[in-house]
Amino acid sequence: MSKEFTFFVYLIESYARYKNVDASSILESFKKHHLTSFIYDMYEIYHAEDLHNAFSDIDDLLKTRNR
């Protein structure tokens, strides 16, 4: 497994705990809003910063896509 994939799984699981939902719901939400690849590709930024900054960014992305 690549480091990017390993981190992506960690990010999904951590974000799910943060939102108090299961990881499959998070992944479905990413897919629904066409964010899966974008978030996966943010590895260089997300893995280097505080995880809650990534959560905040993801929240903003989802809000923007819900409009």
C-alpha atoms as an extended CHARMM CRD file, in Angstrom:
* protein
*
        67  EXT
         1         1  MET       CA              0.0000000000        0.0000000000        0.0000000000  PROA      1               0.0000000000
         2         2  SER       CA              1.2070000000        3.4750000000       -0.7830000000  PROA      2               0.0000000000
         3         3  LYS       CA              1.6960000000        6.0620000000        1.9280000000  PROA      3               0.0000000000
         4         4  GLU       CA             -0.9930000000        8.1640000000        0.2500000000  PROA      4               0.0000000000
         5         5  PHE       CA             -3.5440000000        5.3520000000        0.3990000000  PROA      5               0.0000000000
         6         6  THR       CA             -2.6600000000        4.4980000000        3.9880000000  PROA      6               0.0000000000
         7         7  PHE       CA             -3.1230000000        8.1310000000        4.9980000000  PROA      7               0.0000000000
         8         8  PHE       CA             -6.3780000000        8.4070000000        3.0310000000  PROA      8               0.0000000000
         9         9  VAL       CA             -7.8330000000        5.4650000000        4.9630000000  PROA      9               0.0000000000
        10        10  TYR       CA             -6.6180000000        7.0180000000        8.2260000000  PROA      10              0.0000000000
        11        11  LEU       CA             -8.1470000000       10.3650000000        7.2320000000  PROA      11              0.0000000000
        12        12  ILE       CA            -11.5210000000        8.8040000000        6.4040000000  PROA      12              0.0000000000
        13        13  GLU       CA            -11.6070000000        6.8470000000        9.6630000000  PROA      13              0.0000000000
        14        14  SER       CA            -10.5240000000        9.8690000000       11.7140000000  PROA      14              0.0000000000
        15        15  TYR       CA            -13.0030000000       12.1860000000        9.9990000000  PROA      15              0.0000000000
        16        16  ALA       CA            -15.7530000000        9.6240000000       10.6050000000  PROA      16              0.0000000000
        17        17  ARG       CA            -14.9600000000        9.5870000000       14.3430000000  PROA      17              0.0000000000
        18        18  TYR       CA            -14.9030000000       13.4090000000       14.3180000000  PROA      18              0.0000000000
        19        19  LYS       CA            -18.3660000000       13.4640000000       12.6970000000  PROA      19              0.0000000000
        20        20  ASN       CA            -19.6080000000       10.5230000000       14.7920000000  PROA      20              0.0000000000
        21        21  VAL       CA            -20.5940000000        8.4620000000       11.7380000000  PROA      21              0.0000000000
        22        22  ASP       CA            -19.1710000000        5.3550000000       10.1330000000  PROA      22              0.0000000000
        23        23  ALA       CA            -16.3390000000        5.5200000000        7.6090000000  PROA      23              0.0000000000
        24        24  SER       CA            -18.4640000000        4.1110000000        4.7970000000  PROA      24              0.0000000000
        25        25  SER       CA            -20.8260000000        7.1060000000        5.1610000000  PROA      25              0.0000000000
        26        26  ILE       CA            -17.8930000000        9.4680000000        4.8080000000  PROA      26              0.0000000000
        27        27  LEU       CA            -16.6280000000        7.7060000000        1.7130000000  PROA      27              0.0000000000
        28        28  GLU       CA            -20.1320000000        7.7690000000        0.1990000000  PROA      28              0.0000000000
        29        29  SER       CA            -20.3500000000       11.5020000000        0.8890000000  PROA      29              0.0000000000
        30        30  PHE       CA            -16.9900000000       12.0620000000       -0.7930000000  PROA      30              0.0000000000
        31        31  LYS       CA            -18.1710000000       10.0650000000       -3.8110000000  PROA      31              0.0000000000
        32        32  LYS       CA            -21.5490000000       11.8260000000       -3.9440000000  PROA      32              0.0000000000
        33        33  HSD       CA            -19.8420000000       15.2160000000       -4.0320000000  PROA      33              0.0000000000
        34        34  HSD       CA            -17.0720000000       14.0780000000       -6.4030000000  PROA      34              0.0000000000
        35        35  LEU       CA            -14.3960000000       14.7980000000       -3.7990000000  PROA      35              0.0000000000
        36        36  THR       CA            -12.7250000000       11.4090000000       -3.3970000000  PROA      36              0.0000000000
        37        37  SER       CA             -9.8650000000       12.0170000000       -5.8330000000  PROA      37              0.0000000000
        38        38  PHE       CA             -9.4510000000       15.6230000000       -4.7750000000  PROA      38              0.0000000000
        39        39  ILE       CA             -9.1390000000       14.7330000000       -1.0870000000  PROA      39              0.0000000000
        40        40  TYR       CA             -6.8690000000       11.7770000000       -1.8680000000  PROA      40              0.0000000000
        41        41  ASP       CA             -4.6300000000       14.0960000000       -3.8980000000  PROA      41              0.0000000000
        42        42  MET       CA             -4.3780000000       16.5370000000       -0.9700000000  PROA      42              0.0000000000
        43        43  TYR       CA             -2.0380000000       14.0810000000        0.7960000000  PROA      43              0.0000000000
        44        44  GLU       CA              0.9760000000       16.4170000000        0.6920000000  PROA      44              0.0000000000
        45        45  ILE       CA             -0.9400000000       19.1490000000        2.4850000000  PROA      45              0.0000000000
        46        46  TYR       CA             -3.1920000000       17.1300000000        4.7930000000  PROA      46              0.0000000000
        47        47  HSD       CA             -0.5380000000       14.8140000000        6.1820000000  PROA      47              0.0000000000
        48        48  ALA       CA              1.7520000000       17.7280000000        7.0740000000  PROA      48              0.0000000000
        49        49  GLU       CA             -0.7470000000       19.8000000000        9.0340000000  PROA      49              0.0000000000
        50        50  ASP       CA             -2.9380000000       19.3390000000       12.0740000000  PROA      50              0.0000000000
        51        51  LEU       CA             -5.6480000000       16.8150000000       11.2860000000  PROA      51              0.0000000000
        52        52  HSD       CA             -8.3780000000       19.2070000000       12.4260000000  PROA      52              0.0000000000
        53        53  ASN       CA             -7.2910000000       21.6480000000        9.7220000000  PROA      53              0.0000000000
        54        54  ALA       CA             -7.9760000000       18.9100000000        7.1730000000  PROA      54              0.0000000000
        55        55  PHE       CA            -11.3670000000       18.2850000000        8.8030000000  PROA      55              0.0000000000
        56        56  SER       CA            -12.1980000000       21.9770000000        8.5610000000  PROA      56              0.0000000000
        57        57  ASP       CA            -11.1670000000       22.0310000000        4.9120000000  PROA      57              0.0000000000
        58        58  ILE       CA            -13.2730000000       18.9560000000        4.1580000000  PROA      58              0.0000000000
        59        59  ASP       CA            -16.2600000000       20.5170000000        5.9520000000  PROA      59              0.0000000000
        60        60  ASP       CA            -15.8740000000       23.6240000000        3.7800000000  PROA      60              0.0000000000
        61        61  LEU       CA            -15.5760000000       21.5430000000        0.6020000000  PROA      61              0.0000000000
        62        62  LEU       CA            -18.7440000000       19.6210000000        1.4450000000  PROA      62              0.0000000000
        63        63  LYS       CA            -20.6530000000       22.8240000000        2.2660000000  PROA      63              0.0000000000
        64        64  THR       CA            -19.5790000000       24.3560000000       -1.0430000000  PROA      64              0.0000000000
        65        65  ARG       CA            -20.6680000000       21.2520000000       -2.9640000000  PROA      65              0.0000000000
        66        66  ASN       CA            -24.0610000000       21.2160000000       -1.2020000000  PROA      66              0.0000000000
        67        67  ARG       CA            -25.0620000000       24.6200000000       -2.5620000000  PROA      67              0.0000000000
